[in-house]
Short mmCIF file of C-alpha atoms and ligand atoms in Angstrom, two decimals:
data_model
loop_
_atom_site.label_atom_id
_atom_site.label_comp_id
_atom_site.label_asym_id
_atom_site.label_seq_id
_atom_site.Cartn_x
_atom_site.Cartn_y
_atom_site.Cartn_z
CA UNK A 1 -3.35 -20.20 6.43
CA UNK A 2 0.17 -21.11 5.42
CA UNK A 3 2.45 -21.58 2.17
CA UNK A 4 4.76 -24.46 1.41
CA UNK A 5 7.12 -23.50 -0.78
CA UNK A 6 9.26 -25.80 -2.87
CA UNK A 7 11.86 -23.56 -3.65
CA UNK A 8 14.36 -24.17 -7.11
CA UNK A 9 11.87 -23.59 -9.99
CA UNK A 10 12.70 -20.72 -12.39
CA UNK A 11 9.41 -18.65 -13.06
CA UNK A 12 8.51 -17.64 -16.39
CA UNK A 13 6.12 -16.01 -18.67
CA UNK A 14 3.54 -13.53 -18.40
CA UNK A 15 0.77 -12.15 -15.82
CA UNK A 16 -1.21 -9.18 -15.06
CA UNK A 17 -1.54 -7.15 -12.67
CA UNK A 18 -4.90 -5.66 -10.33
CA UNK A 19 -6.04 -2.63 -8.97
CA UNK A 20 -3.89 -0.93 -5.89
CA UNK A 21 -5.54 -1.59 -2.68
CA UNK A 22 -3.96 1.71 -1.27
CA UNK A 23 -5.62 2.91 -4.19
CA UNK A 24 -8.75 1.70 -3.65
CA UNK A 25 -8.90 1.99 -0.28
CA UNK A 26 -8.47 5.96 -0.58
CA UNK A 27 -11.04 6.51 -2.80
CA UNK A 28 -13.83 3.90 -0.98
CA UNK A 29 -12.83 6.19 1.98
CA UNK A 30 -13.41 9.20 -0.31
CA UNK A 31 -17.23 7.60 -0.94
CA UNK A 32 -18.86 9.30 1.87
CA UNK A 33 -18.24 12.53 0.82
CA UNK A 34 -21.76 12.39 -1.28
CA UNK A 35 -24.87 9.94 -1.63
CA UNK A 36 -24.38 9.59 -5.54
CA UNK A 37 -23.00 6.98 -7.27
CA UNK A 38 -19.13 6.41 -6.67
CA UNK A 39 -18.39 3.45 -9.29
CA UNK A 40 -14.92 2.01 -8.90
CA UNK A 41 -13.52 -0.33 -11.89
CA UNK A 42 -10.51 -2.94 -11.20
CA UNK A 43 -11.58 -2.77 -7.73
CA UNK A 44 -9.01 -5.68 -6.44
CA UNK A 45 -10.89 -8.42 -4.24
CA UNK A 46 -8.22 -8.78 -1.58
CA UNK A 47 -9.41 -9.05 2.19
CA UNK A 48 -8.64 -5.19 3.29
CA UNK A 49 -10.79 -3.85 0.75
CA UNK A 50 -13.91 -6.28 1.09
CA UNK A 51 -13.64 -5.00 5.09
CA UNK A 52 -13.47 -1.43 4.08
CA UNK A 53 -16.95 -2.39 1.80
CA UNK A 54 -18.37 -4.19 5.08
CA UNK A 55 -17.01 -0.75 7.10
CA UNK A 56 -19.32 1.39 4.34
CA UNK A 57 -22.55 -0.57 4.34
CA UNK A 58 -22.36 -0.77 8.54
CA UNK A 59 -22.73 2.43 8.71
CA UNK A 60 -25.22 2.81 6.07
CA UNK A 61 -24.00 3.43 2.21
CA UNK A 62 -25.12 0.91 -0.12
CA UNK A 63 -22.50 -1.85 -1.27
CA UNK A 64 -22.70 -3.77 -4.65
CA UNK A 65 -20.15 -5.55 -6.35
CA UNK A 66 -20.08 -7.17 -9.47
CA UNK A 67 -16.29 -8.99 -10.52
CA UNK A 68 -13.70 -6.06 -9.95
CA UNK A 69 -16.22 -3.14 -10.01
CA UNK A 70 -17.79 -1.81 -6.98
CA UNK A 71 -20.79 0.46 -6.40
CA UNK A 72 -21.24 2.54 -3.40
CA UNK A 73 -23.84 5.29 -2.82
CA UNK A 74 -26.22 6.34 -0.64
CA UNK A 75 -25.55 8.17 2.57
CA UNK A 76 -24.40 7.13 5.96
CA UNK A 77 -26.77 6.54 8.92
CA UNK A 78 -24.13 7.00 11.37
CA UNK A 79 -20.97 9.17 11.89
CA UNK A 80 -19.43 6.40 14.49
CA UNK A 81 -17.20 3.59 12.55
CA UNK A 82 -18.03 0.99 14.68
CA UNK A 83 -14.76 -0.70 16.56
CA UNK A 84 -15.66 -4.58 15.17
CA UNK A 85 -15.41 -3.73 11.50
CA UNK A 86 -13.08 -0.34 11.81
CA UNK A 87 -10.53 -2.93 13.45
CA UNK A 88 -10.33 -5.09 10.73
CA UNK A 89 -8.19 -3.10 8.75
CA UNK A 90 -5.79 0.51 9.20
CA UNK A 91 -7.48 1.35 5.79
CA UNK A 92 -10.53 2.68 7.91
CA UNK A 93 -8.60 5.82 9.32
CA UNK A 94 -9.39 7.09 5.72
CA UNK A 95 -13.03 7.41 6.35
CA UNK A 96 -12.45 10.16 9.10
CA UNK A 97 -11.71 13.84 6.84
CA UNK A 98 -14.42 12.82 4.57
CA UNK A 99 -17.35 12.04 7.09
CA UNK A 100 -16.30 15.26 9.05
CA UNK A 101 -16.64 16.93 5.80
CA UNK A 102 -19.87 15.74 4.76
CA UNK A 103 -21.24 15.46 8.23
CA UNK A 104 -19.32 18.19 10.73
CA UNK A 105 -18.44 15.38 13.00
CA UNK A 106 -16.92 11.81 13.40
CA UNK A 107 -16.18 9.18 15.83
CA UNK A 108 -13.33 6.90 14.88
CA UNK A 109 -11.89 4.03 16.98
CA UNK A 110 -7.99 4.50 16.70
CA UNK A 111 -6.15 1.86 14.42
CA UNK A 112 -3.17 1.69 16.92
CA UNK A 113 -0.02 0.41 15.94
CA UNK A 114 0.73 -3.19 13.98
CA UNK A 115 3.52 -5.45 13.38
CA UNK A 116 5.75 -2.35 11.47
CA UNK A 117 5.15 0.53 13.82
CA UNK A 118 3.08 2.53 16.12
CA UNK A 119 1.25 4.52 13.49
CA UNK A 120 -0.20 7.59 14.66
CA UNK A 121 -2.44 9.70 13.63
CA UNK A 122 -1.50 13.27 14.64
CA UNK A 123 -0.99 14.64 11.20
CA UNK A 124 -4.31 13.82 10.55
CA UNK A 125 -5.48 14.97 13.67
CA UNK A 126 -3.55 18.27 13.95
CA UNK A 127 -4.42 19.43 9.89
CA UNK A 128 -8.04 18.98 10.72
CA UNK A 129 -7.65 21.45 13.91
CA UNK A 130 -6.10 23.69 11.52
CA UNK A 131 -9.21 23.34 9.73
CA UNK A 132 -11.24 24.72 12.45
CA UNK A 133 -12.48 20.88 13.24
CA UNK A 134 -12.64 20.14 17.21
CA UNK A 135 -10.46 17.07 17.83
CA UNK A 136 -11.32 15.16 21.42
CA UNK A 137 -9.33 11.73 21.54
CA UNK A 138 -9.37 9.21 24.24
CA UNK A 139 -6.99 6.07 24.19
CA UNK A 140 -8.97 4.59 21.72
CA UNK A 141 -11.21 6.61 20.11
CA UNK A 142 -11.02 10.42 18.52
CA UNK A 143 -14.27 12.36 17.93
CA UNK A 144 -14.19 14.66 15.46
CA UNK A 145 -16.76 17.89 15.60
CA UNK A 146 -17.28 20.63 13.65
CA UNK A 147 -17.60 22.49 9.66
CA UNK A 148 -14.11 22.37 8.24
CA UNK A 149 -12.98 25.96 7.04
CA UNK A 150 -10.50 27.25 4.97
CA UNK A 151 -7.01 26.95 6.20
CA UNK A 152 -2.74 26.67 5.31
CA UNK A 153 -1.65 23.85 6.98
CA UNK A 154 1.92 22.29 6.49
CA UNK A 155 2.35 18.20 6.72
CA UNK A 156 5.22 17.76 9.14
CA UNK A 157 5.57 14.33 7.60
CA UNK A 158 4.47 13.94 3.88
CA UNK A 159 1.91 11.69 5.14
CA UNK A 160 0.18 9.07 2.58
CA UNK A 161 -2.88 8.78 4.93
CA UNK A 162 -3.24 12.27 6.25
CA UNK A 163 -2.35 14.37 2.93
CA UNK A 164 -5.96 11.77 1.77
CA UNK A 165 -7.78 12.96 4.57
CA UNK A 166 -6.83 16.41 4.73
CA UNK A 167 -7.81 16.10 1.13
CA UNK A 168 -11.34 14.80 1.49
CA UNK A 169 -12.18 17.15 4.64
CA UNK A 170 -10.54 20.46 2.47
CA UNK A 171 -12.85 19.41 -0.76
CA UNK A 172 -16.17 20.56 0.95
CA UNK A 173 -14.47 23.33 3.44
CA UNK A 174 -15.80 26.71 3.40
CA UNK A 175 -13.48 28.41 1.91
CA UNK A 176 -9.86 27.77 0.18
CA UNK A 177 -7.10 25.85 1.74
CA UNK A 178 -3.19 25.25 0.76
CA UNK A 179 -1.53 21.80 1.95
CA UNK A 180 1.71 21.55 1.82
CA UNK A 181 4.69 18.88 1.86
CA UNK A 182 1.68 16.49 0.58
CA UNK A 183 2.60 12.64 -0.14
CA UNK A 184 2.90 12.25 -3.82
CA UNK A 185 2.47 8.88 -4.14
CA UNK A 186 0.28 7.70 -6.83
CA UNK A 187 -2.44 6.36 -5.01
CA UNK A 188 -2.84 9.65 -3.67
CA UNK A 189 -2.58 11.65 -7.24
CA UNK A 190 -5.29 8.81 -7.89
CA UNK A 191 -7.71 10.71 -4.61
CA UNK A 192 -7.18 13.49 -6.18
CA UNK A 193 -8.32 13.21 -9.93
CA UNK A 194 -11.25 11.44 -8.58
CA UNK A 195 -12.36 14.03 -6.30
CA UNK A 196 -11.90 16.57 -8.93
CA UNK A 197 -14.11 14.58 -11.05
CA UNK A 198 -16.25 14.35 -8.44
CA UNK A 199 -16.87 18.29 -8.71
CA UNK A 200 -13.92 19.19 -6.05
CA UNK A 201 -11.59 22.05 -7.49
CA UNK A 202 -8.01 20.98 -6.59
CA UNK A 203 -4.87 22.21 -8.10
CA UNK A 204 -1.23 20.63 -8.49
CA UNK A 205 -2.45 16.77 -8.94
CA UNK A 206 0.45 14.53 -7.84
CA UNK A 207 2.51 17.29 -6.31
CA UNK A 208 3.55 18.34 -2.68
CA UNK A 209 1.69 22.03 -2.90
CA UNK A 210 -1.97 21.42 -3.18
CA UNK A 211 -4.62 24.08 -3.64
CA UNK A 212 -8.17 23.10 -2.38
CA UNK A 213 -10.99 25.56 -3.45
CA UNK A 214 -14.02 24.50 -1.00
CA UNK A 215 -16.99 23.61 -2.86
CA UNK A 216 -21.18 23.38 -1.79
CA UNK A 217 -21.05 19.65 -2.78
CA UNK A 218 -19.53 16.39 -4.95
CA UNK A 219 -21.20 14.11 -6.81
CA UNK A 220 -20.88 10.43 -7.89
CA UNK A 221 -17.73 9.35 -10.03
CA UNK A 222 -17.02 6.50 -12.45
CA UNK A 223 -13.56 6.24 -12.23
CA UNK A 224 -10.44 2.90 -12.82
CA UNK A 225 -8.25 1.82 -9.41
CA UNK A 226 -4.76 2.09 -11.06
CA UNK A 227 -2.82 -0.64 -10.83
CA UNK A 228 -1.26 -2.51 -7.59
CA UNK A 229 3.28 -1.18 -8.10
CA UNK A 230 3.58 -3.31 -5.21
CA UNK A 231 2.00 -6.52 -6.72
CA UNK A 232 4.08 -5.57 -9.76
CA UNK A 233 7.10 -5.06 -7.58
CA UNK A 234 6.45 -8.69 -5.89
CA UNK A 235 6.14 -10.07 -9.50
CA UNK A 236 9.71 -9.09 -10.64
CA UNK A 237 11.39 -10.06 -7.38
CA UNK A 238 10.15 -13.65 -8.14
CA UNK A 239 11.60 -13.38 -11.21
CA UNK A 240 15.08 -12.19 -10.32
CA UNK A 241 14.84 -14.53 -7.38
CA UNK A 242 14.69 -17.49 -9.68
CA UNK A 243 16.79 -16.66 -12.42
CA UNK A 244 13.26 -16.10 -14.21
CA UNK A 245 11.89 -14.16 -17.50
CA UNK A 246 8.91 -12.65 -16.27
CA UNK A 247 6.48 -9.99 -18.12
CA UNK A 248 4.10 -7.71 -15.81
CA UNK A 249 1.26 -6.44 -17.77
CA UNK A 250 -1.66 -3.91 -16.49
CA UNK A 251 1.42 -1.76 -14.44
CA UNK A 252 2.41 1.81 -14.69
CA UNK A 253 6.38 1.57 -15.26
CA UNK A 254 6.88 4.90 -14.69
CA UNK A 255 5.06 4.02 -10.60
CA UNK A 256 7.82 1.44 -10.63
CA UNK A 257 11.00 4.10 -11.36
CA UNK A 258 12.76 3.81 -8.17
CA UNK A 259 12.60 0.21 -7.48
CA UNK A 260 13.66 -0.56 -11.52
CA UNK A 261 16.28 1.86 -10.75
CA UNK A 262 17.97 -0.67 -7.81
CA UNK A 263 17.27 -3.92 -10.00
CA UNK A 264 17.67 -2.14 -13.27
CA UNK A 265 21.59 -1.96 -13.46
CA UNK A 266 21.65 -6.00 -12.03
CA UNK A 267 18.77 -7.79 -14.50
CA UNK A 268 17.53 -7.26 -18.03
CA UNK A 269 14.52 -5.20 -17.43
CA UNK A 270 12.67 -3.60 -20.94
CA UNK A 271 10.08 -1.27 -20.18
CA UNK A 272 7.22 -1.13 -22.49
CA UNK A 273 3.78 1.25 -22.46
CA UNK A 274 2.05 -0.35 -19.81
CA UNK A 275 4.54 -3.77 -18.80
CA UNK A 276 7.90 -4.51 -17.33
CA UNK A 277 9.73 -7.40 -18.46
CA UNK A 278 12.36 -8.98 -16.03
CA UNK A 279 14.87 -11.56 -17.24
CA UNK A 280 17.63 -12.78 -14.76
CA UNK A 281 20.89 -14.71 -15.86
CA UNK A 282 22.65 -14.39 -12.68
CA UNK A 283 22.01 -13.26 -9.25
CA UNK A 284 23.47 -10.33 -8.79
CA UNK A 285 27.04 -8.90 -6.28
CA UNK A 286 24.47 -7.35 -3.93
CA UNK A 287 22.43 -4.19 -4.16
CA UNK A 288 24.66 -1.23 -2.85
CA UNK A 289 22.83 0.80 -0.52
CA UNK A 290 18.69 1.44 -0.34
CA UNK A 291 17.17 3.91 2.00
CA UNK A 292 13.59 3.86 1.64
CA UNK A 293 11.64 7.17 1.41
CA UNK A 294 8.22 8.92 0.56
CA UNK A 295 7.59 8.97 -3.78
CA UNK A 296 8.65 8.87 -5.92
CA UNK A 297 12.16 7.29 -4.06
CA UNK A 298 11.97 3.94 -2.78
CA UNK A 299 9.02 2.65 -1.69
CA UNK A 300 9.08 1.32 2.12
CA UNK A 301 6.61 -1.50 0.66
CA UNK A 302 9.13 -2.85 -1.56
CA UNK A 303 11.29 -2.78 1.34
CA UNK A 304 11.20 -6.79 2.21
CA UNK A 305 11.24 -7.42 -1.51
CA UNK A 306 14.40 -6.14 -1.45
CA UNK A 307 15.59 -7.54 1.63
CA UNK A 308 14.75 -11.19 0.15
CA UNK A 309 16.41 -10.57 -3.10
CA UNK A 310 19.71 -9.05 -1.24
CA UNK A 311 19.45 -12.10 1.42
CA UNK A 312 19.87 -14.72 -1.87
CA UNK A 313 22.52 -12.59 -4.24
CA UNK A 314 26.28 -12.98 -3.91
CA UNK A 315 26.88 -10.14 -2.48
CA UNK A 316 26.23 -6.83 0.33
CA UNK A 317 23.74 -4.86 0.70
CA UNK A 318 22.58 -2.20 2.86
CA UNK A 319 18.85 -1.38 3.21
CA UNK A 320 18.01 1.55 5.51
CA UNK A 321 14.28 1.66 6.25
CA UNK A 322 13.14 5.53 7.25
CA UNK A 323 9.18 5.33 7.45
CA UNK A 324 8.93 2.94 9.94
CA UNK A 325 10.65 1.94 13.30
CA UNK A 326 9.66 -1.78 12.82
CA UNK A 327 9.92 -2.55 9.73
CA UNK A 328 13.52 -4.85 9.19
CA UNK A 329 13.84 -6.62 12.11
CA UNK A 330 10.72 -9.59 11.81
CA UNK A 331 11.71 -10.46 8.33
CA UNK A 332 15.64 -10.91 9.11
CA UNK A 333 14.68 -13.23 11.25
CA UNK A 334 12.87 -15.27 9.41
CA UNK A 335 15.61 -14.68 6.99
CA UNK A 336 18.48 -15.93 9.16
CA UNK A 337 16.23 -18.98 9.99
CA UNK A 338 16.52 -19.61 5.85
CA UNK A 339 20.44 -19.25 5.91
CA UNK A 340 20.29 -15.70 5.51
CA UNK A 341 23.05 -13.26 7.14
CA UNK A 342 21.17 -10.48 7.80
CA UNK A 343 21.81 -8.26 10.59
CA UNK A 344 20.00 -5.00 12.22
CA UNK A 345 21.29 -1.94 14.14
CA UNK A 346 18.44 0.61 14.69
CA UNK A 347 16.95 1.18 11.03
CA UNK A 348 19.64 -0.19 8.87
CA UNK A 349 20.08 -3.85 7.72
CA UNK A 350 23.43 -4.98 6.85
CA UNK A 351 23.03 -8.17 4.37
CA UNK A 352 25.47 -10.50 2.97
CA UNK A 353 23.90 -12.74 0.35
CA UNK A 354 23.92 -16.23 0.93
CA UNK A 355 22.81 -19.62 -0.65
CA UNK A 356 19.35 -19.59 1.19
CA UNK A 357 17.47 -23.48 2.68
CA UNK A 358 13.89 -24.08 3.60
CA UNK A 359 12.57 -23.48 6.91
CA UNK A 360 9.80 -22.95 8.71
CA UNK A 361 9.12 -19.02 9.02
CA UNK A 362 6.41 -16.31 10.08
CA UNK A 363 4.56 -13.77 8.28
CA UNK A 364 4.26 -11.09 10.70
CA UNK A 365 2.91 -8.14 7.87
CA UNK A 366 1.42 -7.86 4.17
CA UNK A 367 4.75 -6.80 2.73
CA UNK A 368 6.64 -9.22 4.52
CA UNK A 369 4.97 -12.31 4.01
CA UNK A 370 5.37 -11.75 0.11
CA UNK A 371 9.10 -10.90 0.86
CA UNK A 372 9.49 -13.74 2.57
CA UNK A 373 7.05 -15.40 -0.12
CA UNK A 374 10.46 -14.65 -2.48
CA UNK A 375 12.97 -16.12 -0.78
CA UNK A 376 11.53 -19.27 -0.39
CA UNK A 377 10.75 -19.09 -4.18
CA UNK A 378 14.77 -19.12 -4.23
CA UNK A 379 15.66 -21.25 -1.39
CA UNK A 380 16.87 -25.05 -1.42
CA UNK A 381 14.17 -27.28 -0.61
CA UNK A 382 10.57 -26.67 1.10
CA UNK A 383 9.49 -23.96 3.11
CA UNK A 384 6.52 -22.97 5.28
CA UNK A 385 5.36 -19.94 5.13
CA UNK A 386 2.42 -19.60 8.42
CA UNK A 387 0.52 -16.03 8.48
CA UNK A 388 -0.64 -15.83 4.92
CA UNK A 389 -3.67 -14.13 6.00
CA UNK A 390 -1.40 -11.22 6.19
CA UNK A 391 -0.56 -11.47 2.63
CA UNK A 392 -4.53 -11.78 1.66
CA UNK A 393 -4.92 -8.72 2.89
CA UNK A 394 -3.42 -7.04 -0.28
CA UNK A 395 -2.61 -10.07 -2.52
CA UNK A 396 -5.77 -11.58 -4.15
CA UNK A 397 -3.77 -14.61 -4.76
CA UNK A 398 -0.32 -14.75 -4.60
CA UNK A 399 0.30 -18.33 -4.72
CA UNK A 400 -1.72 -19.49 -7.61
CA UNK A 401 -0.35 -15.77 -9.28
CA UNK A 402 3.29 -17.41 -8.77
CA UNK A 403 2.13 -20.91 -9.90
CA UNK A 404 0.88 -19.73 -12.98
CA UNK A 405 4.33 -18.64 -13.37
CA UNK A 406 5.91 -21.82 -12.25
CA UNK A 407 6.14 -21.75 -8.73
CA UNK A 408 5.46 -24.95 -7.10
CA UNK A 409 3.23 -23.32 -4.10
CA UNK A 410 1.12 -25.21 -1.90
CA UNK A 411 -1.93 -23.33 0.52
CA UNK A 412 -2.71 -25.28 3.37
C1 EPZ B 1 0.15 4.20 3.70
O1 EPZ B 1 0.07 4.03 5.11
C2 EPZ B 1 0.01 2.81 3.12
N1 EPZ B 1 -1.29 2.26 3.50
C3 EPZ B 1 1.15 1.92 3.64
O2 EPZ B 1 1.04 0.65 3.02
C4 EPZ B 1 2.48 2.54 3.24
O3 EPZ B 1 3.53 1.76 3.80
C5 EPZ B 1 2.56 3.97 3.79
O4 EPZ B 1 1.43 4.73 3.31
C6 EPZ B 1 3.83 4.69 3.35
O5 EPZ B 1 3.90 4.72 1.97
C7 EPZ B 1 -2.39 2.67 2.82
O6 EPZ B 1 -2.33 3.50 1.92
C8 EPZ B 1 -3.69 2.05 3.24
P1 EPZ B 1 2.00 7.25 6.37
P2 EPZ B 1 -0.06 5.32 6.06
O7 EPZ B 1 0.96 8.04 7.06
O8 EPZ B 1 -0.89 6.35 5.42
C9 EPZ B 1 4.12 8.27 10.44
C10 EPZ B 1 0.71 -1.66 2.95
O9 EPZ B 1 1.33 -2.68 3.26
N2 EPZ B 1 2.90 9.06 10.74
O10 EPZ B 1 2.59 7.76 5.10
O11 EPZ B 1 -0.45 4.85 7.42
C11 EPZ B 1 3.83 6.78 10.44
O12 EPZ B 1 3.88 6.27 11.76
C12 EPZ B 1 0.72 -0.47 3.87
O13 EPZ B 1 0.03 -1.54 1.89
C13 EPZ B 1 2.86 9.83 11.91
O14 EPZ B 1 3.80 9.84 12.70
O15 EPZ B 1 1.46 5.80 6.09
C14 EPZ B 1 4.92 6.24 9.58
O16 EPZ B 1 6.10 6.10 10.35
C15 EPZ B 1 1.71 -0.64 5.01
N3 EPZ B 1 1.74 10.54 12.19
C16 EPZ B 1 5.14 7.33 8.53
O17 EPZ B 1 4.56 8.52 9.11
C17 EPZ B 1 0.66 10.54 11.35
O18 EPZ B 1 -0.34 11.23 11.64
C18 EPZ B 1 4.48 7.05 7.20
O19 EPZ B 1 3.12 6.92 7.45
C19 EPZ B 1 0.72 9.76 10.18
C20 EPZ B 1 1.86 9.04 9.88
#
């Protein structure tokens, strides 16, 4: 599937904003952790999480879904994610600590790496040995065996996807457990309210030292998705990108601090209780320097937002990317084939705005087919944009989001 992009219009008005696939994702993946009813409202219908629903009802729960809530109970009738469907998406890693939990063994076909980095899971692997859990891997496959217990374990790397696991196999452990240097991301603080509504007894929701008192069993949950920051974050870099007035409804401005804190100082940006209004007069001299980091400091998602809004401003910018080793280079390529000047040394991108053109450019990732989505939204002229079925993996629909704005945005 592919965009063309006439680039030029200023957007404007208002739109909301859906549920957080990494949020949903974590808590679907948190579903098999009992047989009752886990009911999940503003479930987003974007590709990833309808696979993670066809991942849960091969291997037994039962799926329903009606608009943007989703129903999943019953239990599994198999502990092996099957390679077809686990492939489809990275979001099925987050079945593993739960199933082990619930089931004292699991047999996951590794995600491998993808367009942004190799990706691997030894944090999750390595916190679950601490757990007592035998861990037997082969190239493509780890089998998990064994009743969680108990245990300290320290992240080495703070984790989004491990600190969830480690989270979901601790919950029904016997025994208490302390995790430390935990991600803090939202999504995550998200896991853990719903667990604990779930029956699980965590402490320190939303913070780096978590402590998990083991429990018998959960039961079912009726709990919201909070809200997508990176949808919200793609929203307001269309705005600034076109000189726009844009208000993002349905978002948690506080889950937006660090990013609002780059564009903040450049645009007109009000905060209200649950929406961010944008409102650009002028493209800004650059954006200084960004290194991206775990929460709450800036996002790596937002990362090729960024990199499209400093590729059309008037000035430099420096955007250092830390999370991952492959995360810059695709999208300055595609950026230089727009006019851009972007270069890359190692994991720092050295941009000097320019007066971007149409081209014809790749989506190689989610995150960077909406950055690149941006600056074509600012460029001179038409633009195709091939690989959108990246971008449908976390956007339900960008393109007719952006038209409704006044983007002139055509799917082919
Ligand atoms: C989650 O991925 C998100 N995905 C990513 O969003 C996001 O970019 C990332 O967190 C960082 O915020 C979901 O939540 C489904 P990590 P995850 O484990 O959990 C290394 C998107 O577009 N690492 O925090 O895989 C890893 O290689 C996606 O929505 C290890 O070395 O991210 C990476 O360099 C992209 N060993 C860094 O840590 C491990 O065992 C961050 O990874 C685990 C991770």
């Amino acid at each position: 599937m592919d965009y063309i992009v006439r680039g030029g219009n200023r957007l404007d008005g208002e739109i909301a904003v859906y549920g957080a696939k990494n949020c949903a994702l974590a808590l679907l993946g948190a579903s098999v952790l009992t047989d009752d009813q886990i009911i999940l409202h503003n479930c987003p219908v974007i590709s990833d999480v309808e696979n993670m629903l066809l991942l849960l009802r091969t291997m037994g729960k039962k799926v329903l879904r009606s608009g943007d809530t989703v129903v999943v109970s019953g239990g599994l009738n198999t502990t092996a994610a099957p390679k077809s469907v686990a492939s489809l998406l990275r979001g099925s890693a987050l079945i593993l600590g739960g199933t082990v939990a619930r089931y004292h063994c699991a047999e996951l076909p590794l995600p491998g790496g993808c367009a942004i980095g190799a990706r691997p899971m030894d944090i999750h692997l390595s916190g679950l040995e601490a757990l007592g859990v035998t861990v037997e891997h082969t190239a493509d496959a780890v089998y998990c065996t064994g009743v969680p217990k108990g245990a300290q374990f320290t992240l080495r790397f703070a984790s989004v996807g491990a600190t969830e696991n480690l989270l979901c196999a601790c919950a029904l452990a016997e025994g208490e457990s302390t995790l430390a240097n935990c991600a803090t991301e939202p999504e995550v603080a998200a896991l853990e309210l719903m667990l604990n509504e779930m029956g699980a007894e965590i402490s320190g929701v939303g913070q780096s030292l978590l402590h998990i008192k083991g429990v018998a069993r959960l039961h079912g949950a009726d709990f919201t998705v909070i809200p997508d920051r990176i949808v919200a974050a793609t929203y307001l870099s269309a705005a600034a990108a076109t000189l726009g007035d844009v208000t993002v409804r349905d978002c948690v401005p506080t889950h937006l601090d660090a990013f609002l804190n780059v564009l903040g100082t450049r645009f007109n940006v009000k905060r209200y209780e649950n929406a961010v209004r944008l409102r650009c007069d002028a493209l800004p001299d650059g954006y200084g320097t960004v290194r991206t980091a775990p929460y709450p400091l800036f996002p790596t998602d937002m990362q090729s937002l960024l990199l499209s809004l400093a590729a059309c401003s008037r000035g430099k910018t420096t955007v250092c990317e830390t999370l991952f080793e492959n995360r810059l280079e695709h999208n300055a390529e595609q950026l230089n084939k727009m006019g851009g000047d972007v270069i890359v040394k190692g994991n720092v991108a050295t941009v000097h705005g320019r007066k971007l053109h149409g081209a014809e450019v790749s989506a190689s990732d989610l995150r960077g087919g909406a950055g690149l989505t941006v600056a074509a939204l600012c460029a001179e002229g038409m633009t195709k944009i091939s690989g959108i079925e990246h971008v449908n993996r976390g956007y339900a629909d960008l393109a007719g989001d952006l038209n409704s704005l006044g983007a002139d945005i055509v799917v082919i």
